[in-house]
Coordinates of C-alpha atoms (C1' of nucleotides) in Angstrom, one line a residue:
Chain B
M1146 CA 4.0 -5.9 35.2
N1147 CA 4.0 -5.4 31.6
P1148 CA 1.3 -4.9 29.5
Y1149 CA 2.2 -8.1 27.7
E1150 CA 2.5 -10.1 30.9
Y1151 CA -1.2 -8.4 32.5
I1152 CA -3.2 -9.4 29.8
K1153 CA -1.9 -12.4 29.2
N1154 CA -2.7 -13.1 33.4
E1155 CA -5.8 -12.2 32.3
I1156 CA -6.5 -14.8 29.8
V1157 CA -4.7 -17.5 31.3
T1158 CA -6.4 -16.8 34.9
G1159 CA -9.9 -16.5 32.7
R1160 CA -10.7 -12.8 33.6
L1161 CA -11.2 -12.7 29.5
Q1162 CA -12.8 -15.1 28.4
P1163 CA -13.1 -17.1 25.2
G1164 CA -14.5 -15.0 22.3
Q1165 CA -13.9 -11.9 24.5
R1166 CA -13.0 -8.5 22.4
L1167 CA -9.7 -6.8 23.2
T1168 CA -9.4 -3.2 21.9
E1169 CA -6.4 -1.1 22.2
E1170 CA -8.0 1.5 23.5
G1171 CA -9.9 0.0 26.2
H1172 CA -6.6 -2.0 27.7
A1173 CA -4.9 1.1 27.5
G1174 CA -7.5 3.1 29.2
E1175 CA -7.0 0.3 31.8
L1176 CA -3.4 -0.1 32.1
Q1177 CA -2.8 3.4 31.9
V1178 CA -0.7 3.7 29.2
S1179 CA -1.3 4.9 25.3
R1180 CA -1.8 3.0 22.9
T1181 CA 1.4 1.7 22.1
P1182 CA 2.7 -0.3 24.3
I1183 CA -0.4 -2.4 23.9
R1184 CA -0.3 -2.9 20.5
E1185 CA 3.3 -4.6 21.1
A1186 CA 1.2 -7.0 23.2
F1187 CA -1.7 -7.2 21.1
K1188 CA 0.7 -8.6 18.1
Q1189 CA 3.1 -10.8 21.0
L1190 CA -0.5 -12.5 21.9
E1191 CA -1.1 -13.2 18.4
A1192 CA 1.8 -14.6 17.9
D1193 CA 1.3 -17.0 20.9
G1194 CA -2.0 -18.5 19.4
L1195 CA -4.2 -17.0 22.0
I1196 CA -5.5 -14.3 20.3
I1197 CA -6.9 -13.8 17.0
P1198 CA -7.4 -10.6 15.1
Y1199 CA -11.5 -10.3 14.8
K1200 CA -12.7 -8.5 11.6
R1201 CA -10.5 -5.5 11.5
R1202 CA -11.7 -4.4 15.0
G1203 CA -8.7 -5.1 17.2
Y1204 CA -8.8 -9.1 18.6
I1205 CA -10.8 -11.7 20.9
V1206 CA -9.3 -14.1 22.6
R1207 CA -8.6 -17.3 20.7
E1208 CA -11.9 -20.7 21.8
F1209 CA -9.9 -23.6 21.9
S1210 CA -11.7 -26.8 20.4
V1211 CA -11.7 -30.2 21.4
E1212 CA -9.6 -30.8 18.5
D1213 CA -7.0 -27.9 19.8
I1214 CA -6.8 -29.3 22.5
R1215 CA -5.3 -32.8 21.6
Q1216 CA -3.2 -31.3 18.4
I1217 CA -1.7 -28.8 21.0
Y1218 CA -1.3 -31.8 23.7
N1219 CA -0.2 -34.2 21.0
L1220 CA 2.5 -31.9 19.9
R1221 CA 3.8 -30.7 23.7
A1222 CA 4.3 -34.5 23.6
L1223 CA 6.6 -35.0 21.0
L1224 CA 8.6 -32.1 22.1
E1225 CA 8.7 -33.4 25.7
S1226 CA 9.6 -36.3 25.0
H1227 CA 12.2 -35.7 22.9
G1228 CA 13.5 -33.2 25.1
A1229 CA 13.6 -35.4 27.9
S1230 CA 15.7 -38.0 25.8
E1231 CA 18.4 -35.1 25.1
A1232 CA 18.8 -34.3 28.4
A1233 CA 19.1 -37.9 29.5
L1234 CA 22.2 -37.8 26.8
Y1235 CA 23.4 -33.9 27.7
R1236 CA 22.3 -33.8 31.1
T1237 CA 25.6 -32.6 34.0
D1238 CA 25.2 -34.3 37.3
E1239 CA 24.7 -30.5 39.2
E1240 CA 21.8 -30.3 37.0
L1241 CA 20.3 -33.5 38.1
V1242 CA 21.0 -32.4 41.4
R1243 CA 18.4 -29.4 40.8
M1244 CA 16.4 -32.2 38.7
H1245 CA 15.6 -33.8 42.0
E1246 CA 15.2 -30.7 44.1
R1247 CA 12.4 -29.4 41.8
N1248 CA 11.0 -32.6 42.0
Q1249 CA 11.4 -32.1 46.3
A1250 CA 9.7 -28.7 45.8
Y1251 CA 6.9 -30.5 43.4
E1252 CA 5.9 -33.1 46.3
E1253 CA 6.1 -30.4 48.5
A1254 CA 3.5 -29.0 47.1
I1255 CA 1.5 -31.6 46.9
R1256 CA 1.3 -32.4 50.2
K1257 CA 0.5 -29.1 51.6
L1258 CA -2.7 -30.1 49.1
K1259 CA -5.1 -30.4 52.6
K1260 CA -5.2 -27.0 53.5
S1261 CA -6.6 -27.2 49.6
D1262 CA -7.2 -22.9 48.2
I1263 CA -6.7 -21.5 44.5
S1264 CA -3.1 -20.8 46.1
T1265 CA -1.7 -24.6 46.1
I1266 CA -3.3 -25.1 43.0
K1267 CA -1.1 -22.2 41.9
D1268 CA 1.6 -23.5 43.3
I1269 CA 1.1 -27.0 42.4
Q1270 CA 1.0 -26.5 38.7
Q1271 CA 4.3 -23.6 39.2
E1272 CA 6.8 -26.5 40.4
N1273 CA 5.1 -28.7 37.9
L1274 CA 6.6 -26.1 35.4
N1275 CA 10.0 -25.5 37.4
F1276 CA 10.6 -29.4 37.2
H1277 CA 9.8 -29.3 33.2
E1278 CA 12.0 -26.6 32.9
E1279 CA 15.0 -27.8 34.6
I1280 CA 15.1 -31.0 32.2
F1281 CA 15.1 -28.5 29.2
K1282 CA 17.4 -26.7 30.9
S1283 CA 20.1 -29.4 30.2
T1284 CA 18.7 -30.2 26.7
K1285 CA 21.1 -27.4 25.8
N1286 CA 18.9 -26.4 23.4
E1287 CA 17.8 -23.4 23.1
H1288 CA 15.2 -23.9 20.1
L1289 CA 13.5 -26.8 21.1
R1290 CA 13.1 -24.4 24.6
S1291 CA 11.4 -22.0 22.5
H1292 CA 8.9 -24.2 20.9
I1293 CA 8.3 -26.0 24.0
S1294 CA 7.0 -23.2 26.0
K1295 CA 4.8 -22.0 23.2
V1296 CA 2.9 -25.6 23.4
V1297 CA 2.3 -24.8 27.2
V1298 CA 1.1 -21.7 27.8
V1299 CA -2.6 -22.7 26.3
P1300 CA -2.8 -25.9 28.0
L1301 CA -2.6 -23.3 31.2
V1302 CA -6.1 -22.0 30.6
F1303 CA -7.6 -25.2 30.5
R1304 CA -7.0 -25.9 34.3
S1305 CA -9.0 -29.2 35.2
F1306 CA -9.7 -30.6 38.7
Y1307 CA -6.7 -32.2 37.7
W1308 CA -5.2 -30.5 39.7
Y1309 CA -7.4 -31.3 42.6
N1310 CA -7.2 -34.8 42.8
E1311 CA -4.7 -35.9 45.3
R1312 CA -4.4 -39.0 43.9
Q1313 CA -3.7 -38.3 39.9
L1314 CA -0.8 -35.9 41.3
L1315 CA 0.4 -38.8 43.6
R1316 CA 1.1 -40.7 40.2
S1317 CA 2.4 -37.8 38.0
L1318 CA 5.5 -37.1 40.5
E1319 CA 5.8 -41.4 40.2
V1320 CA 6.5 -40.4 36.4
H1321 CA 8.7 -37.5 36.9
N1322 CA 10.6 -40.4 39.3
T1323 CA 10.5 -42.4 36.6
I1324 CA 11.8 -39.9 33.9
L1325 CA 14.1 -39.0 36.2
K1326 CA 15.8 -42.4 36.6
A1327 CA 16.1 -42.4 33.2
I1328 CA 17.9 -39.4 32.5
E1329 CA 20.1 -40.0 36.2
N1330 CA 20.8 -43.8 33.7
R1331 CA 21.0 -41.8 30.7
E1332 CA 18.5 -44.0 28.7
P1333 CA 17.3 -41.3 26.7
E1334 CA 14.9 -44.1 25.0
R1335 CA 13.1 -44.4 28.0
A1336 CA 13.2 -40.8 29.3
K1337 CA 11.5 -40.1 25.9
I1338 CA 8.9 -42.8 26.4
A1339 CA 8.0 -42.0 30.1
M1340 CA 7.7 -38.3 29.6
Q1341 CA 5.5 -39.1 26.6
E1342 CA 3.4 -41.6 28.6
H1343 CA 3.2 -38.3 31.1
I1344 CA 1.5 -35.9 28.7
Y1345 CA -0.3 -38.3 26.9
Q1346 CA -2.0 -39.2 30.6
G1347 CA -2.1 -34.9 31.0
R1348 CA -3.8 -34.4 27.5
D1349 CA -6.4 -37.7 28.6
D1350 CA -7.5 -35.4 32.0
V1351 CA -8.7 -33.2 30.5
L1352 CA -9.8 -34.6 27.4
I1353 CA -12.3 -36.5 29.6
Q1354 CA -13.5 -33.7 31.3
L1355 CA -14.3 -30.9 28.1
N1356 CA -16.1 -34.4 26.9
N1357 CA -17.7 -34.6 30.3
P1358 CA -20.7 -31.9 30.3
N1359 CA -21.9 -32.9 33.9
I1360 CA -17.7 -31.7 35.6
E1361 CA -17.7 -27.9 35.1
L1362 CA -13.7 -27.0 34.4
W1363 CA -12.3 -24.7 36.4
K1364 CA -11.8 -21.0 33.9
G1365 CA -11.4 -18.4 35.8
E1366 CA -10.7 -17.2 39.7
A1367 CA -14.5 -16.8 40.4
Q1368 CA -16.8 -19.8 40.9
Chain I
M1315 CA 5.8 -6.0 0.0
N1316 CA 5.5 -4.8 4.0
P1317 CA 8.6 -3.8 5.9
Y1318 CA 8.0 -7.4 7.6
E1319 CA 8.8 -9.7 4.3
Y1320 CA 10.9 -6.8 2.9
I1321 CA 13.6 -7.2 5.4
K1322 CA 13.2 -10.8 5.7
N1323 CA 13.9 -11.2 2.4
E1324 CA 16.9 -9.0 2.9
I1325 CA 18.4 -12.0 5.3
V1326 CA 17.5 -14.5 3.9
T1327 CA 18.9 -13.7 0.3
G1328 CA 21.8 -12.4 2.0
R1329 CA 22.0 -8.5 1.0
L1330 CA 22.3 -8.5 5.4
Q1331 CA 25.2 -10.2 6.7
P1332 CA 24.6 -11.9 10.3
G1333 CA 26.4 -9.5 12.8
Q1334 CA 24.8 -6.6 10.5
R1335 CA 23.2 -3.9 12.8
L1336 CA 19.5 -3.0 12.1
T1337 CA 18.4 0.3 13.7
E1338 CA 14.4 1.8 13.0
E1339 CA 15.8 4.7 11.4
G1340 CA 17.6 3.8 9.2
H1341 CA 15.2 1.4 7.6
A1342 CA 12.6 3.9 7.9
G1343 CA 15.1 5.8 5.8
E1344 CA 15.2 3.2 3.4
L1345 CA 11.3 1.9 3.2
Q1346 CA 10.2 5.4 3.1
V1347 CA 7.9 5.3 6.2
S1348 CA 8.0 5.9 9.9
R1349 CA 9.7 4.2 12.7
T1350 CA 6.1 2.9 13.7
P1351 CA 6.0 -0.1 11.2
I1352 CA 9.5 -1.2 11.5
R1353 CA 9.4 -1.4 14.8
E1354 CA 6.9 -4.0 14.3
A1355 CA 8.3 -5.7 11.8
F1356 CA 11.5 -5.9 14.1
K1357 CA 9.4 -7.6 16.8
Q1358 CA 8.3 -10.1 14.2
L1359 CA 12.0 -10.9 13.2
E1360 CA 12.9 -10.9 16.6
A1361 CA 9.7 -13.5 16.9
D1362 CA 11.0 -15.9 14.1
G1363 CA 14.1 -15.9 15.8
L1364 CA 16.2 -13.9 12.6
I1365 CA 17.3 -10.9 14.6
I1366 CA 18.4 -10.6 18.4
P1367 CA 18.6 -7.0 19.8
Y1368 CA 22.0 -6.2 20.6
K1369 CA 22.5 -4.0 23.8
R1370 CA 19.6 -2.0 23.6
R1371 CA 20.8 -0.2 20.1
G1372 CA 18.5 -2.1 18.0
Y1373 CA 19.8 -5.4 16.3
I1374 CA 21.8 -7.7 14.8
V1375 CA 21.2 -9.7 12.2
R1376 CA 21.5 -13.2 14.2
E1377 CA 24.1 -16.2 13.7
F1378 CA 23.8 -19.6 13.4
S1379 CA 26.6 -21.9 14.7
V1380 CA 27.2 -25.2 13.2
E1381 CA 25.2 -26.4 16.6
D1382 CA 22.4 -24.0 15.6
I1383 CA 21.5 -25.3 12.5
R1384 CA 22.1 -28.8 14.0
Q1385 CA 19.4 -28.4 16.1
I1386 CA 17.1 -26.7 13.6
Y1387 CA 17.6 -29.3 11.2
N1388 CA 16.7 -31.9 14.3
L1389 CA 14.0 -29.7 15.3
R1390 CA 12.5 -30.0 11.4
A1391 CA 13.2 -33.9 11.5
L1392 CA 10.6 -34.6 14.2
L1393 CA 8.3 -32.0 13.3
E1394 CA 8.2 -32.5 10.0
S1395 CA 8.1 -36.3 10.1
H1396 CA 5.3 -36.3 12.8
G1397 CA 3.1 -34.7 10.0
A1398 CA 3.7 -36.8 7.2
S1399 CA 2.3 -39.8 9.7
E1400 CA -0.2 -37.2 10.1
A1401 CA -0.2 -36.6 6.4
A1402 CA -0.8 -41.0 5.9
L1403 CA -3.4 -41.0 8.2
Y1404 CA -5.5 -37.7 7.6
R1405 CA -5.3 -37.3 3.8
T1406 CA -8.2 -37.4 1.0
D1407 CA -8.2 -38.7 -2.6
E1408 CA -8.2 -35.2 -3.7
E1409 CA -5.2 -33.8 -1.4
L1410 CA -2.7 -37.0 -2.8
V1411 CA -3.7 -36.0 -6.0
R1412 CA -2.5 -32.2 -4.9
M1413 CA 0.7 -33.5 -3.4
H1414 CA 1.6 -35.7 -7.3
E1415 CA 1.3 -32.7 -8.6
R1416 CA 3.7 -30.5 -6.8
N1417 CA 6.1 -33.1 -7.0
Q1418 CA 5.5 -32.7 -10.6
A1419 CA 6.6 -29.2 -10.8
Y1420 CA 9.4 -30.1 -8.3
E1421 CA 10.7 -32.2 -11.3
E1422 CA 10.6 -30.2 -13.7
A1423 CA 12.2 -27.3 -11.7
I1424 CA 15.3 -30.0 -11.3
R1425 CA 14.9 -30.5 -15.0
K1426 CA 15.4 -27.4 -16.1
L1427 CA 18.5 -27.6 -13.9
K1428 CA 21.0 -27.5 -17.1
K1429 CA 19.9 -23.8 -18.5
S1430 CA 21.3 -23.0 -14.6
D1431 CA 21.4 -19.4 -13.4
I1432 CA 20.0 -18.2 -9.8
S1433 CA 16.2 -17.8 -10.4
T1434 CA 15.9 -21.5 -11.7
I1435 CA 17.6 -22.6 -7.8
K1436 CA 15.1 -20.5 -6.4
D1437 CA 12.4 -22.5 -8.3
I1438 CA 13.4 -25.5 -7.4
Q1439 CA 13.7 -24.2 -3.5
Q1440 CA 10.1 -22.9 -3.7
E1441 CA 8.9 -26.5 -5.4
N1442 CA 10.1 -28.5 -2.7
L1443 CA 8.8 -26.1 -0.3
N1444 CA 5.4 -26.3 -1.8
F1445 CA 5.6 -30.5 -2.0
H1446 CA 6.0 -29.9 2.2
E1447 CA 3.6 -27.2 2.4
E1448 CA 1.2 -29.7 0.9
I1449 CA 2.1 -32.4 3.1
F1450 CA 1.1 -30.4 6.3
K1451 CA -2.4 -28.9 4.9
S1452 CA -3.1 -32.6 5.2
T1453 CA -2.6 -32.9 8.3
K1454 CA -5.2 -30.7 9.4
N1455 CA -3.3 -29.8 11.9
E1456 CA -2.4 -25.8 12.1
H1457 CA -0.6 -25.8 15.3
L1458 CA 1.8 -28.6 14.0
R1459 CA 2.0 -26.6 10.4
S1460 CA 3.1 -23.6 12.7
H1461 CA 6.0 -24.7 14.5
I1462 CA 7.6 -26.4 11.2
S1463 CA 6.9 -22.7 9.3
K1464 CA 8.9 -21.4 12.1
V1465 CA 11.9 -24.2 11.4
V1466 CA 11.6 -23.6 7.7
V1467 CA 12.5 -20.3 7.4
V1468 CA 16.8 -20.5 9.4
P1469 CA 17.7 -23.6 7.0
L1470 CA 16.8 -21.0 3.5
V1471 CA 20.1 -18.3 5.1
F1472 CA 22.1 -21.5 4.0
R1473 CA 21.6 -21.8 0.7
S1474 CA 24.2 -24.8 -0.2
F1475 CA 25.5 -25.9 -3.0
Y1476 CA 22.8 -29.0 -2.6
W1477 CA 20.7 -26.9 -4.8
Y1478 CA 23.1 -27.0 -7.8
N1479 CA 24.4 -31.0 -7.5
E1480 CA 21.6 -32.5 -9.8
R1481 CA 22.7 -36.5 -8.8
Q1482 CA 21.6 -34.8 -5.0
L1483 CA 18.4 -33.8 -6.5
L1484 CA 17.2 -36.3 -8.3
R1485 CA 17.5 -38.2 -4.5
S1486 CA 15.6 -35.9 -3.1
L1487 CA 13.4 -36.7 -5.9
E1488 CA 12.9 -40.0 -5.0
V1489 CA 12.8 -39.3 -1.3
H1490 CA 9.7 -37.6 -2.4
N1491 CA 8.5 -40.4 -4.6
T1492 CA 9.1 -42.8 -1.1
I1493 CA 6.9 -40.5 1.0
L1494 CA 4.2 -40.2 -1.2
K1495 CA 3.8 -43.7 -1.9
A1496 CA 3.4 -44.3 1.9
I1497 CA 0.7 -41.9 2.4
E1498 CA -0.7 -42.9 -0.3
N1499 CA -0.8 -46.6 1.1
R1500 CA -1.8 -45.0 4.6
E1501 CA 1.8 -45.9 5.8
P1502 CA 2.0 -43.7 8.7
E1503 CA 5.0 -44.7 9.8
R1504 CA 7.1 -45.6 6.8
A1505 CA 5.9 -42.0 5.8
K1506 CA 7.7 -40.3 8.9
I1507 CA 10.4 -42.4 8.7
A1508 CA 10.4 -41.7 5.0
M1509 CA 10.4 -37.7 6.0
Q1510 CA 12.6 -38.5 8.8
E1511 CA 15.2 -39.2 6.5
H1512 CA 15.1 -36.9 3.8
I1513 CA 15.8 -33.9 6.2
Y1514 CA 18.3 -35.7 7.9
Q1515 CA 19.8 -35.8 4.6
G1516 CA 19.7 -32.2 3.6
R1517 CA 21.0 -31.6 7.3
D1518 CA 23.9 -33.5 6.6
D1519 CA 25.1 -31.9 3.2
V1520 CA 24.8 -28.6 4.7
L1521 CA 26.2 -29.5 8.0
I1522 CA 29.5 -31.2 5.5
Q1523 CA 29.8 -28.0 3.5
L1524 CA 29.7 -25.7 6.9
N1525 CA 32.9 -28.0 8.2
N1526 CA 34.5 -27.9 5.1
P1527 CA 36.7 -24.5 4.7
N1528 CA 36.7 -24.9 1.4
I1529 CA 33.6 -25.0 -0.1
E1530 CA 31.6 -21.7 0.1
L1531 CA 28.5 -21.5 0.7
W1532 CA 26.0 -19.1 -1.6
K1533 CA 25.3 -16.1 0.8
G1534 CA 23.7 -13.4 -0.9
E1535 CA 23.1 -12.3 -4.2
A1536 CA 26.1 -11.3 -5.4
Q1537 CA 29.1 -14.3 -6.6
Chain T
dA1388 C1' -40.4 -5.1 3.4
dT1389 C1' -36.1 -5.7 1.1
dT1390 C1' -32.3 -3.9 -0.8
dT1391 C1' -29.1 0.0 -2.1
dA1392 C1' -27.1 4.0 -0.9
dA1393 C1' -25.5 7.1 2.5
dC1394 C1' -23.8 8.8 6.5
dT1395 C1' -21.5 8.3 10.9
dT1396 C1' -18.7 6.2 13.8
dA1397 C1' -15.4 3.3 16.0
dT1398 C1' -11.1 1.7 15.7
dT1399 C1' -7.2 1.0 13.5
dG1400 C1' -2.7 2.5 10.7
dT1401 C1' 1.1 5.7 10.9
dA1402 C1' 3.8 9.8 11.3
dT1403 C1' 5.7 12.5 14.9
dA1404 C1' 7.4 15.0 19.0
dC1405 C1' 9.3 14.7 23.2
dA1406 C1' 11.3 11.8 27.5
dA1407 C1' 14.3 8.2 28.7
dT1408 C1' 18.4 6.0 29.5
dA1409 C1' 22.8 3.4 27.3
dT1410 C1' 26.5 3.7 24.8
dA1411 C1' 30.0 6.1 23.4
dA1412 C1' 32.9 9.4 23.4
dA1413 C1' 36.2 13.0 25.9
dG1414 C1' 38.1 15.1 29.5
dA1415 C1' 39.7 15.0 34.0
dA1416 C1' 42.4 12.8 37.8
dG1417 C1' 45.7 9.7 39.7
Chain R
dC1357 C1' 49.5 5.4 30.4
dT1358 C1' 45.0 3.8 32.9
dT1359 C1' 41.2 4.6 35.2
dC1360 C1' 37.4 7.3 36.8
dT1361 C1' 33.9 10.9 35.8
dT1362 C1' 31.3 14.1 33.1
dT1363 C1' 29.7 15.3 28.9
dA1364 C1' 27.2 14.4 24.3
dT1365 C1' 24.8 11.7 21.3
dA1366 C1' 22.4 8.0 19.3
dT1367 C1' 18.5 4.8 19.8
dT1368 C1' 14.4 3.2 21.1
dG1369 C1' 9.8 3.8 24.8
dT1370 C1' 6.4 6.2 25.3
dA1371 C1' 2.0 9.2 24.0
dT1372 C1' -0.3 11.7 20.7
dA1373 C1' -2.3 13.7 16.7
dC1374 C1' -4.3 13.3 12.6
dA1375 C1' -5.3 9.6 8.1
dA1376 C1' -7.6 5.3 6.6
dT1377 C1' -11.1 2.6 6.7
dA1378 C1' -13.6 -1.0 8.3
dA1379 C1' -18.3 -1.8 10.6
dG1380 C1' -22.4 -0.6 11.8
dT1381 C1' -26.8 3.1 11.0
dT1382 C1' -29.7 5.5 9.4
dA1383 C1' -32.2 6.9 5.7
dA1384 C1' -33.8 6.5 0.8
dA1385 C1' -35.7 3.6 -3.1
dT1386 C1' -38.0 0.0 -5.4

DNA sequence: ATTTAACTTATTGTATACAATATAAAGAAG
DNA sequence: CTTCTTTATATTGTATACAATAAGTTAAAT
């Protein structure tokens, strides 16, 4: 794992909390490499919007306000729904098969939820990402993909108990099927709207929990 | 001018042509700095999508296919139209005044076109960018802005004779006014559609010229 | 006690040397 | 003349040393 992935993982898993400072030498020591590769990683993470410069002394892990989350999810809805509609137009039959496979893997991951541990949740998240990825591949639109990949990272920091709620997961599975059907039938408008609704639902689940101080979010390995 | 801006300028003005190779030492020598800052600039330009790695030996300036241009303009239409609709919702009166000022500056730049030289064209382009920028500021959506800034760079490489055609310029000025009116009247849907049409018009002007081998594009200072 | 000044330190920015390695060139073999 | 093997070279990747400087700290002055 290169320094960029390593630090990104630290942030996404919550081992590095928002507001925490990052120095080149600190991470160089931790990863047993020189400052040069760490510098490079920091620059990339800054471009991702995950860390921000902190008064000319390195960086701090970015904090996301409720408004940030709202804006990022809205952008995601805009971009991914556009992607879904293009997928409906340009998908091949082989790609459609792969989408079905991905969604099936997602369903299986959900079925295993009963024996619930953190690694199962990670599996579910990963399979969900895989399904979405498969859709954007079929658009043959590399530019769209690069923009989507940027808005997908941030929500990962906020992993709510959404992923623990089987009813919500099964509902999202159903929407996946609606999207798939629309792509299969080459109905771009329907695919677009279904995807939009899908993302908005995820957004609202996260926002409700952020606004409810009684329910804790799952930020990080511990707790 | 730092290395990043310097090289970016070389690309956008066409002094560095698509396909041309870039090496760290080459530019370090040219700019009289060490490889370190050049490396950093290259990484940023790669993130911008303006250069791409070339078999582990530095980079080459990216070539954009007609399909690339189409996809990027479509993304721009998607993002900027969304921006325009948010501007209609969230703009303040002060911001509206500034938008009018920017558009007036754009109009004045167009009026000066008769004494046409390259620097006048650059002025027009800049004032046009300023107008669009002013709209996105009023959305208070920093995430949207960062995505838009990425799709705006690439089309600059393809500066067609669009900017020489006074009739087309005056038409774009009229669309600006339509967008402005919608933002003024807080009509998000109308602002969105007008902006969408505006970008599509720009896209088609560029695509027509790319498909017409008789008309040369203006790529670079010379010619 | 509060402000200003001087000093110290942490930390990045840049240059440079050397290591690693993919590519290109040259040479050898069939 | 083509293909494989070896060698050389260009070029990046990484480490490290030093320079620049902002931030923090102490001391002095009002």
